[in-house]
Tab-separated table of C-alpha atoms in Angstrom:
chain	number	residue	atom	x	y	z
A	1087	MET	CA	11.199	50.927	-91.288
A	1088	SER	CA	7.500	50.429	-92.025
A	1089	TRP	CA	4.847	51.956	-89.788
A	1090	GLY	CA	3.736	48.495	-88.701
A	1091	ARG	CA	7.216	47.534	-87.575
A	1092	PHE	CA	7.703	50.928	-85.934
A	1093	ASP	CA	4.460	50.558	-83.944
A	1094	SER	CA	5.500	47.058	-82.887
A	1095	TRP	CA	8.903	48.317	-81.764
A	1096	LYS	CA	7.326	51.231	-79.885
A	1097	GLN	CA	4.883	48.917	-78.118
A	1098	GLN	CA	7.707	46.573	-77.114
A	1099	TYR	CA	9.811	49.534	-75.916
A	1100	TYR	CA	7.053	50.844	-73.658
A	1101	THR	CA	6.278	47.351	-72.379
A	1102	THR	CA	9.928	46.725	-71.507
A	1103	SER	CA	10.270	50.164	-69.917
A	1104	GLY	CA	7.135	49.617	-67.858
A	1105	VAL	CA	8.355	46.246	-66.623
A	1106	VAL	CA	11.782	47.608	-65.646
A	1107	VAL	CA	10.286	50.654	-63.907
A	1108	GLY	CA	7.792	48.444	-62.085
A	1109	TYR	CA	10.582	46.152	-60.926
A	1110	ALA	CA	12.728	49.098	-59.810
A	1111	VAL	CA	9.872	50.636	-57.817
A	1112	CYS	CA	8.937	47.359	-56.111
A	1113	SER	CA	12.510	46.326	-55.434
A	1114	SER	CA	13.677	49.671	-54.022
A	1115	LEU	CA	10.606	50.106	-51.793
A	1116	LEU	CA	10.064	46.536	-50.608
A	1117	ALA	CA	12.560	46.503	-47.713
A	1118	ILE	CA	11.254	49.849	-46.460
A	1119	ILE	CA	7.623	48.745	-46.740
A	1120	ASN	CA	8.406	45.589	-44.808
A	1121	LYS	CA	10.186	47.561	-42.103
A	1122	TYR	CA	7.131	49.812	-41.884
A	1123	ALA	CA	4.831	46.781	-41.745
A	1124	ILE	CA	6.710	45.092	-38.904
A	1125	THR	CA	6.818	48.428	-37.060
A	1126	LYS	CA	3.040	48.866	-37.250
A	1127	PHE	CA	2.176	45.158	-36.951
A	1128	ASN	CA	4.603	43.666	-34.442
A	1129	TYR	CA	3.661	40.035	-34.992
A	1130	PRO	CA	6.307	38.590	-37.353
A	1131	GLY	CA	4.868	35.077	-37.523
A	1132	LEU	CA	1.382	36.220	-38.463
A	1133	LEU	CA	2.731	38.862	-40.845
A	1134	THR	CA	4.795	36.369	-42.832
A	1135	ALA	CA	1.899	33.876	-42.828
A	1136	LEU	CA	-0.341	36.507	-44.408
A	1137	GLN	CA	2.341	37.143	-47.015
A	1138	TYR	CA	2.696	33.430	-47.764
A	1139	LEU	CA	-1.081	33.189	-48.095
A	1140	THR	CA	-1.201	36.151	-50.489
A	1141	SER	CA	1.572	34.769	-52.684
A	1142	ALA	CA	0.348	31.158	-52.769
A	1143	LEU	CA	-3.258	32.207	-53.383
A	1144	GLY	CA	-2.157	34.781	-55.976
A	1145	VAL	CA	-0.177	32.211	-57.962
A	1146	TYR	CA	-3.030	29.694	-57.727
A	1147	LEU	CA	-5.684	32.154	-58.935
A	1148	LEU	CA	-3.509	33.583	-61.712
A	1149	GLY	CA	-2.835	30.021	-62.821
A	1150	LYS	CA	-6.563	29.273	-62.906
A	1151	LEU	CA	-7.149	32.418	-64.970
A	1152	GLY	CA	-4.458	31.395	-67.456
A	1153	PHE	CA	-2.012	34.241	-66.781
A	1154	LEU	CA	0.748	31.858	-65.690
A	1155	HIS	CA	1.494	28.160	-65.335
A	1156	HIS	CA	2.651	26.455	-62.146
A	1157	ASP	CA	3.197	22.810	-61.314
A	1158	PRO	CA	0.286	21.161	-59.460
A	1159	PHE	CA	0.709	20.413	-55.783
A	1160	THR	CA	1.412	16.730	-55.140
A	1161	LEU	CA	2.376	15.019	-51.895
A	1162	PRO	CA	5.510	13.207	-53.238
A	1163	ILE	CA	6.978	16.480	-54.547
A	1164	ALA	CA	5.968	18.293	-51.356
A	1165	LYS	CA	7.860	15.737	-49.248
A	1166	LYS	CA	11.008	16.220	-51.313
A	1167	PHE	CA	10.611	19.984	-51.261
A	1168	PHE	CA	9.951	20.230	-47.510
A	1169	PRO	CA	13.613	20.649	-46.366
A	1170	ALA	CA	14.023	23.555	-48.799
A	1171	ALA	CA	10.783	25.135	-47.593
A	1172	LEU	CA	11.881	24.735	-43.969
A	1173	VAL	CA	15.177	26.521	-44.571
A	1174	PHE	CA	13.301	29.162	-46.554
A	1175	TYR	CA	10.884	29.659	-43.662
A	1176	LEU	CA	13.750	29.979	-41.174
A	1177	ALA	CA	15.494	32.501	-43.421
A	1178	ILE	CA	12.344	34.620	-43.649
A	1179	PHE	CA	11.683	34.175	-39.928
A	1180	THR	CA	15.152	35.439	-38.977
A	1181	ASN	CA	14.916	38.152	-41.639
A	1182	THR	CA	11.637	39.394	-40.193
A	1183	ASN	CA	13.048	39.559	-36.690
A	1184	LEU	CA	16.156	41.319	-37.986
A	1185	LEU	CA	13.966	44.052	-39.489
A	1186	ARG	CA	11.957	44.077	-36.283
A	1187	HIS	CA	15.008	44.957	-34.164
A	1188	ALA	CA	17.280	46.772	-36.653
A	1189	ASN	CA	17.036	49.244	-39.518
A	1190	VAL	CA	16.967	48.544	-43.251
A	1191	ASP	CA	20.642	49.514	-43.637
A	1192	THR	CA	21.711	46.753	-41.243
A	1193	PHE	CA	19.707	44.240	-43.271
A	1194	ILE	CA	21.391	45.343	-46.523
A	1195	VAL	CA	24.875	45.086	-44.986
A	1196	PHE	CA	24.338	41.546	-43.716
A	1197	ARG	CA	22.608	40.518	-46.951
A	1198	SER	CA	25.670	41.794	-48.793
A	1199	LEU	CA	27.902	39.474	-46.775
A	1200	THR	CA	26.348	36.355	-48.310
A	1201	PRO	CA	28.723	36.167	-51.329
A	1202	LEU	CA	31.657	35.952	-48.893
A	1203	LEU	CA	30.179	33.035	-46.950
A	1204	VAL	CA	28.948	31.311	-50.113
A	1205	ALA	CA	32.426	31.530	-51.660
A	1206	ILE	CA	34.019	30.068	-48.510
A	1207	ALA	CA	31.427	27.286	-48.274
A	1208	ASP	CA	31.695	26.426	-51.976
A	1209	THR	CA	35.501	26.215	-51.781
A	1210	THR	CA	35.508	24.268	-48.506
A	1211	PHE	CA	32.586	21.860	-48.878
A	1212	ARG	CA	31.873	21.666	-52.610
A	1213	ALA	CA	35.443	21.620	-53.978
A	1214	GLN	CA	34.865	24.722	-56.114
A	1215	PRO	CA	37.912	26.636	-57.415
A	1216	CYS	CA	39.325	29.340	-55.157
A	1217	PRO	CA	38.079	32.832	-56.019
A	1218	SER	CA	40.094	34.886	-58.490
A	1219	ASN	CA	42.139	37.861	-57.285
A	1220	LEU	CA	39.423	40.334	-58.285
A	1221	THR	CA	36.732	38.240	-56.586
A	1222	PHE	CA	38.863	37.985	-53.442
A	1223	LEU	CA	39.397	41.762	-53.480
A	1224	SER	CA	35.663	42.400	-53.793
A	1225	LEU	CA	34.897	40.011	-50.926
A	1226	LEU	CA	37.561	41.702	-48.797
A	1227	LEU	CA	35.971	45.091	-49.525
A	1228	ILE	CA	32.547	43.754	-48.492
A	1229	LEU	CA	33.973	42.333	-45.253
A	1230	ALA	CA	35.926	45.485	-44.351
A	1231	SER	CA	32.925	47.706	-45.087
A	1232	ALA	CA	30.658	45.482	-42.986
A	1233	PHE	CA	33.083	45.689	-40.058
A	1234	GLY	CA	33.168	49.462	-40.495
A	1235	TYR	CA	29.374	49.594	-40.444
A	1236	VAL	CA	29.141	47.526	-37.254
A	1237	ALA	CA	31.827	49.654	-35.562
A	1238	THR	CA	29.952	52.876	-36.355
A	1239	ASP	CA	26.438	51.577	-35.667
A	1240	SER	CA	25.113	53.731	-32.830
A	1241	ALA	CA	21.979	51.581	-32.671
A	1242	PHE	CA	23.941	48.369	-32.045
A	1243	THR	CA	22.099	45.863	-29.872
A	1244	LEU	CA	22.935	42.253	-29.112
A	1245	THR	CA	19.393	41.169	-29.999
A	1246	ALA	CA	19.464	42.778	-33.447
A	1247	TYR	CA	22.871	41.389	-34.367
A	1248	SER	CA	21.992	37.934	-33.047
A	1249	TRP	CA	19.097	37.863	-35.507
A	1250	ALA	CA	21.397	39.254	-38.200
A	1251	PHE	CA	23.909	36.421	-37.799
A	1252	ALA	CA	21.106	33.848	-37.630
A	1253	TYR	CA	19.721	35.244	-40.896
A	1254	LEU	CA	23.169	35.151	-42.484
A	1255	ILE	CA	23.610	31.476	-41.602
A	1256	THR	CA	20.182	30.393	-42.865
A	1257	ILE	CA	20.358	32.350	-46.130
A	1258	THR	CA	23.850	30.969	-46.844
A	1259	THR	CA	22.647	27.414	-46.121
A	1260	GLU	CA	19.809	27.895	-48.585
A	1261	MET	CA	22.123	29.224	-51.263
A	1262	VAL	CA	24.878	26.616	-50.943
A	1263	TYR	CA	22.955	23.429	-50.295
A	1264	ILE	CA	19.194	23.589	-50.623
A	1265	LYS	CA	18.952	24.959	-54.145
A	1266	HIS	CA	20.981	22.045	-55.537
A	1267	MET	CA	18.446	19.642	-54.084
A	1268	VAL	CA	15.263	21.372	-55.201
A	1269	MET	CA	16.529	22.151	-58.698
A	1270	ASN	CA	16.439	18.425	-59.425
A	1271	LEU	CA	12.678	18.286	-58.841
A	1272	GLY	CA	11.873	19.658	-62.308
A	1273	LEU	CA	9.542	22.414	-61.093
A	1274	ASN	CA	9.071	25.527	-63.168
A	1275	THR	CA	9.615	29.023	-61.759
A	1276	TRP	CA	6.070	29.583	-60.528
A	1277	GLY	CA	6.031	26.024	-59.220
A	1278	PHE	CA	8.910	26.952	-56.910
A	1279	VAL	CA	7.019	30.028	-55.762
A	1280	PHE	CA	3.814	28.045	-55.170
A	1281	TYR	CA	5.418	25.152	-53.264
A	1282	ASN	CA	7.672	27.424	-51.196
A	1283	ASN	CA	4.900	29.704	-50.021
A	1284	LEU	CA	2.238	27.014	-49.541
A	1285	LEU	CA	4.522	24.761	-47.476
A	1286	SER	CA	5.745	27.760	-45.474
A	1287	LEU	CA	2.134	28.697	-44.763
A	1288	MET	CA	1.508	25.167	-43.461
A	1289	MET	CA	4.510	25.470	-41.114
A	1290	ALA	CA	3.510	28.871	-39.726
A	1291	PRO	CA	1.115	27.673	-36.943
A	1292	PHE	CA	3.856	25.482	-35.442
A	1293	PHE	CA	6.136	28.525	-35.038
A	1294	TRP	CA	3.267	30.626	-33.650
A	1295	PHE	CA	2.908	28.208	-30.754
A	1296	LEU	CA	6.668	27.680	-30.431
A	1297	THR	CA	7.322	31.406	-29.973
A	1298	GLY	CA	4.139	32.132	-28.031
A	1299	GLU	CA	2.980	34.624	-30.622
A	1300	ASN	CA	-0.483	33.045	-30.721
A	1301	VAL	CA	-1.071	34.270	-27.147
A	1302	GLN	CA	0.038	37.799	-28.048
A	1303	VAL	CA	-2.206	37.911	-31.113
A	1304	LEU	CA	-5.242	36.653	-29.181
A	1305	ALA	CA	-4.630	39.250	-26.484
A	1306	ALA	CA	-4.384	41.976	-29.119
A	1307	VAL	CA	-7.626	40.857	-30.771
A	1308	ARG	CA	-9.497	40.842	-27.476
A	1309	SER	CA	-8.271	44.309	-26.510
A	1310	GLY	CA	-8.856	45.766	-29.963
A	1311	LEU	CA	-5.269	46.905	-30.521
A	1312	PHE	CA	-5.297	46.416	-34.295
A	1313	ASP	CA	-5.566	49.794	-36.017
A	1314	PRO	CA	-6.175	50.853	-39.651
A	1315	ALA	CA	-2.513	51.831	-40.114
A	1316	ALA	CA	-1.454	48.249	-39.359
A	1317	PHE	CA	-4.017	46.887	-41.820
A	1318	TYR	CA	-2.808	49.163	-44.620
A	1319	ALA	CA	0.863	48.406	-43.858
A	1320	VAL	CA	0.309	44.634	-43.962
A	1321	SER	CA	-1.818	44.860	-47.123
A	1322	LEU	CA	0.830	46.947	-48.880
A	1323	SER	CA	3.544	44.539	-47.793
A	1324	CYS	CA	1.640	41.519	-49.118
A	1325	LEU	CA	0.827	43.287	-52.402
A	1326	PHE	CA	4.424	44.328	-53.048
A	1327	GLY	CA	5.615	40.826	-52.191
A	1328	LEU	CA	3.488	39.413	-55.001
A	1329	LEU	CA	4.345	42.230	-57.418
A	1330	ILE	CA	8.108	41.775	-56.972
A	1331	SER	CA	7.789	38.200	-58.212
A	1332	PHE	CA	5.872	39.233	-61.317
A	1333	PHE	CA	8.075	42.210	-62.211
A	1334	GLY	CA	11.264	40.359	-61.277
A	1335	PHE	CA	10.507	37.435	-63.591
A	1336	ALA	CA	9.252	39.744	-66.357
A	1337	ALA	CA	12.275	42.057	-66.144
A	1338	ARG	CA	14.722	39.163	-66.418
A	1339	ARG	CA	13.002	38.046	-69.603
A	1340	ALA	CA	12.679	41.563	-71.037
A	1341	VAL	CA	16.257	42.814	-70.653
A	1342	SER	CA	19.784	41.418	-70.743
A	1343	ALA	CA	21.507	40.041	-67.650
A	1344	THR	CA	23.758	43.102	-67.570
A	1345	ALA	CA	20.813	45.506	-67.692
A	1346	PHE	CA	19.050	43.555	-64.974
A	1347	THR	CA	22.169	43.677	-62.776
A	1348	VAL	CA	22.534	47.424	-63.307
A	1349	THR	CA	18.882	47.872	-62.370
A	1350	GLY	CA	19.477	45.866	-59.214
A	1351	VAL	CA	22.435	48.056	-58.229
A	1352	VAL	CA	20.397	51.223	-58.825
A	1353	ASN	CA	17.599	49.735	-56.701
A	1354	LYS	CA	19.945	49.285	-53.733
A	1355	PHE	CA	21.064	52.907	-53.888
A	1356	LEU	CA	17.433	54.011	-54.221
A	1357	THR	CA	16.519	51.966	-51.149
A	1358	VAL	CA	19.258	53.657	-49.125
A	1359	ALA	CA	18.315	57.135	-50.395
A	1360	ILE	CA	14.579	56.704	-49.776
A	1361	ASN	CA	15.206	55.197	-46.356
A	1362	VAL	CA	17.280	58.255	-45.354
A	1363	LEU	CA	14.739	60.749	-46.678
A	1364	ILE	CA	11.476	59.435	-45.247
A	1365	TRP	CA	12.314	58.776	-41.569
A	1366	ASP	CA	15.037	58.510	-38.925
A	1367	LYS	CA	15.273	54.690	-38.961
A	1368	HIS	CA	18.629	54.620	-40.747
A	1369	ALA	CA	22.339	54.464	-40.035
A	1370	SER	CA	24.633	57.321	-39.060
A	1371	PRO	CA	26.539	59.225	-41.806
A	1372	ALA	CA	29.637	57.082	-41.178
A	1373	GLY	CA	27.505	53.952	-41.298
A	1374	LEU	CA	25.934	55.034	-44.589
A	1375	VAL	CA	29.400	55.492	-46.116
A	1376	CYS	CA	30.339	51.950	-45.042
A	1377	LEU	CA	27.028	50.708	-46.435
A	1378	LEU	CA	27.739	52.288	-49.825
A	1379	PHE	CA	31.184	50.669	-49.884
A	1380	THR	CA	29.521	47.334	-49.066
A	1381	ILE	CA	27.212	47.751	-52.061
A	1382	ALA	CA	30.209	48.748	-54.207
A	1383	GLY	CA	31.949	45.549	-53.119
A	1384	GLY	CA	28.886	43.604	-54.223
A	1385	VAL	CA	28.999	45.301	-57.634
A	1386	LEU	CA	32.699	44.460	-57.982
A	1387	TYR	CA	31.984	40.862	-56.985
A	1388	GLN	CA	29.227	40.622	-59.582
A	1389	GLN	CA	31.595	41.833	-62.288
A	1390	SER	CA	34.372	39.477	-61.191
A	1391	VAL	CA	32.241	36.327	-61.502
A	1392	THR	CA	30.341	37.240	-64.683
A	1393	GLY	CA	32.734	39.369	-66.693
A	1394	PRO	CA	34.544	38.048	-69.786
A	1395	GLY	CA	37.790	36.354	-69.071
A	1396	SER	CA	37.039	35.901	-65.401
A	1397	ALA	CA	37.892	32.822	-63.445
A	1398	PRO	CA	35.371	30.010	-63.323
A	1399	THR	CA	32.206	31.548	-62.031
A	1400	GLN	CA	30.685	30.731	-58.716
A	1401	PRO	CA	27.389	28.896	-59.043
A	1402	LYS	CA	24.461	31.243	-59.418
A	1403	GLN	CA	22.457	31.520	-56.254
A	1404	LEU	CA	18.731	31.611	-55.802
A	1405	ASP	CA	17.687	34.809	-54.101
A	1406	ILE	CA	14.766	34.077	-51.830
A	1407	GLU	CA	14.416	37.794	-51.008
A	1408	SER	CA	13.509	38.944	-54.456
A	1409	ASN	CA	12.011	35.776	-55.883
A	1410	LYS	CA	9.866	34.220	-53.263
A	1411	GLY	CA	6.821	36.276	-54.048
A	1412	GLY	CA	6.234	36.485	-50.336
A	1413	GLY	CA	8.124	36.909	-47.098
A	1414	ILE	CA	9.559	39.809	-45.191
A	1415	GLY	CA	12.840	40.066	-46.935
A	1416	GLY	CA	13.356	42.737	-49.466
A	1417	GLY	CA	13.807	43.110	-53.117
A	1418	ASP	CA	17.485	42.577	-52.644
A	1419	ASP	CA	18.783	41.799	-56.089
A	1420	ASP	CA	21.590	39.552	-57.097
A	1421	LEU	CA	24.800	40.417	-55.310
A	1422	ALA	CA	25.880	36.912	-56.189
A	1423	GLY	CA	24.244	36.540	-59.565
A	1424	GLU	CA	21.084	35.029	-58.142
A	1425	SER	CA	18.561	33.599	-60.567
A	1426	GLU	CA	14.817	33.918	-60.364
A	1427	GLY	CA	13.219	30.790	-59.062
A	1428	MET	CA	13.132	30.070	-55.318
A	1429	VAL	CA	10.374	32.410	-54.641
A	1430	LYS	CA	10.022	36.859	-50.412
A	1431	LEU	CA	7.432	39.747	-49.650
A	1432	ILE	CA	10.572	40.743	-48.421
A	1433	SER	CA	13.549	43.201	-47.679
A	1434	ARG	CA	11.926	39.946	-46.495
C-alpha cells in the first residue's frame, strides 16, 4: 500500500470513527438532556418551539452556507405535508409531557412497544404478511417485559401513563400511515427536516393558547422565575437536537446498516447506564431488568425482520425521535429498522 493510499485510508478511518462516536454520544445523552431540560424549564410547548426554531433555522443557514441541500419551502408542498407535520407535532407534544411526568426508562419502554403496534396495524389495515415465528417471539418478549416494567414501577401515576399511551398512539400513527403519504412528495432528507420543524413551529402558538401555557410563561417572565440553569438546559437540548440529525445522517452513510444498528443498541444501554449513574430519576432494580429485556426484544425483532432468510420484512419506519433534528424525543434508534428522513431534539 502506498503512503498516499495509507494516508487516505487513515483519514477516512478517523472521519468514520468520529462520526460514529459523535452519533453515539448524542444519541445516548439526548433523552437524558431532554428530561433535564423539561425538569428545569417546565414549559413543554415553548421548549419544543425553541427546538423547532433551532432545527429549522440551523438547516436553513447551513443550506445557505452550502454545507447541505434542502428543498425550498413552497405553499403547495406545505399544504400536502401539513397532516404529517401535525401528527409529528402531536407525537412530540405527548412525548414531551411523558418526559415531564415520568422518567427516561418509562419513555424507552413505551418507545420499544411501537414495533408491536406497527406489526398489528400493518397486518390488520395494510394487508401485510403476518409476522414470522421469530418476529412474533420478539414482539411477545417486548410486550411481556413492558408489562413487567409497569407492574414494578413504583413511580406509577395515571397522568404519566396517560401521556405514555397517547404518545404510543401518535407515534404508531405516524409510522404506519403518515410516512407513506409524505414519501410521495419527493423531498430530500433535509427537506423533510426543514418542512417538519418549520410547520411545527408555525403550529406551536395555537397549542400554547389551547393549553393555557402562554399565561404561565407570561407570569413567569413577569416574576423573573427564569434562571441560568434553565437557559443552559434548553440551549443544550436544542444543540443536541440539531447535532443528532447531522451525526445520524452521517453515520448511516459512513457505516453499514448492521454497524449502525449495533451502535443504536449500544446507545440504548448507554442511556440506561448513564441515567442510573447521574441521578435518582430512574426505575427500580426490577424495572431496570424488565427494561433491559424490552431492549433485548427490540434487538431480536430487528434481527428477525432484516436477517437473511427471514420472512418478508416489515416496512421500514421513519423514526421521528432520532431524525427530526428537533423535538423532545430522544435519540431512540431503530427498533423497527427506521430510516433517516422524517426529522426530534428528542428522547424527544
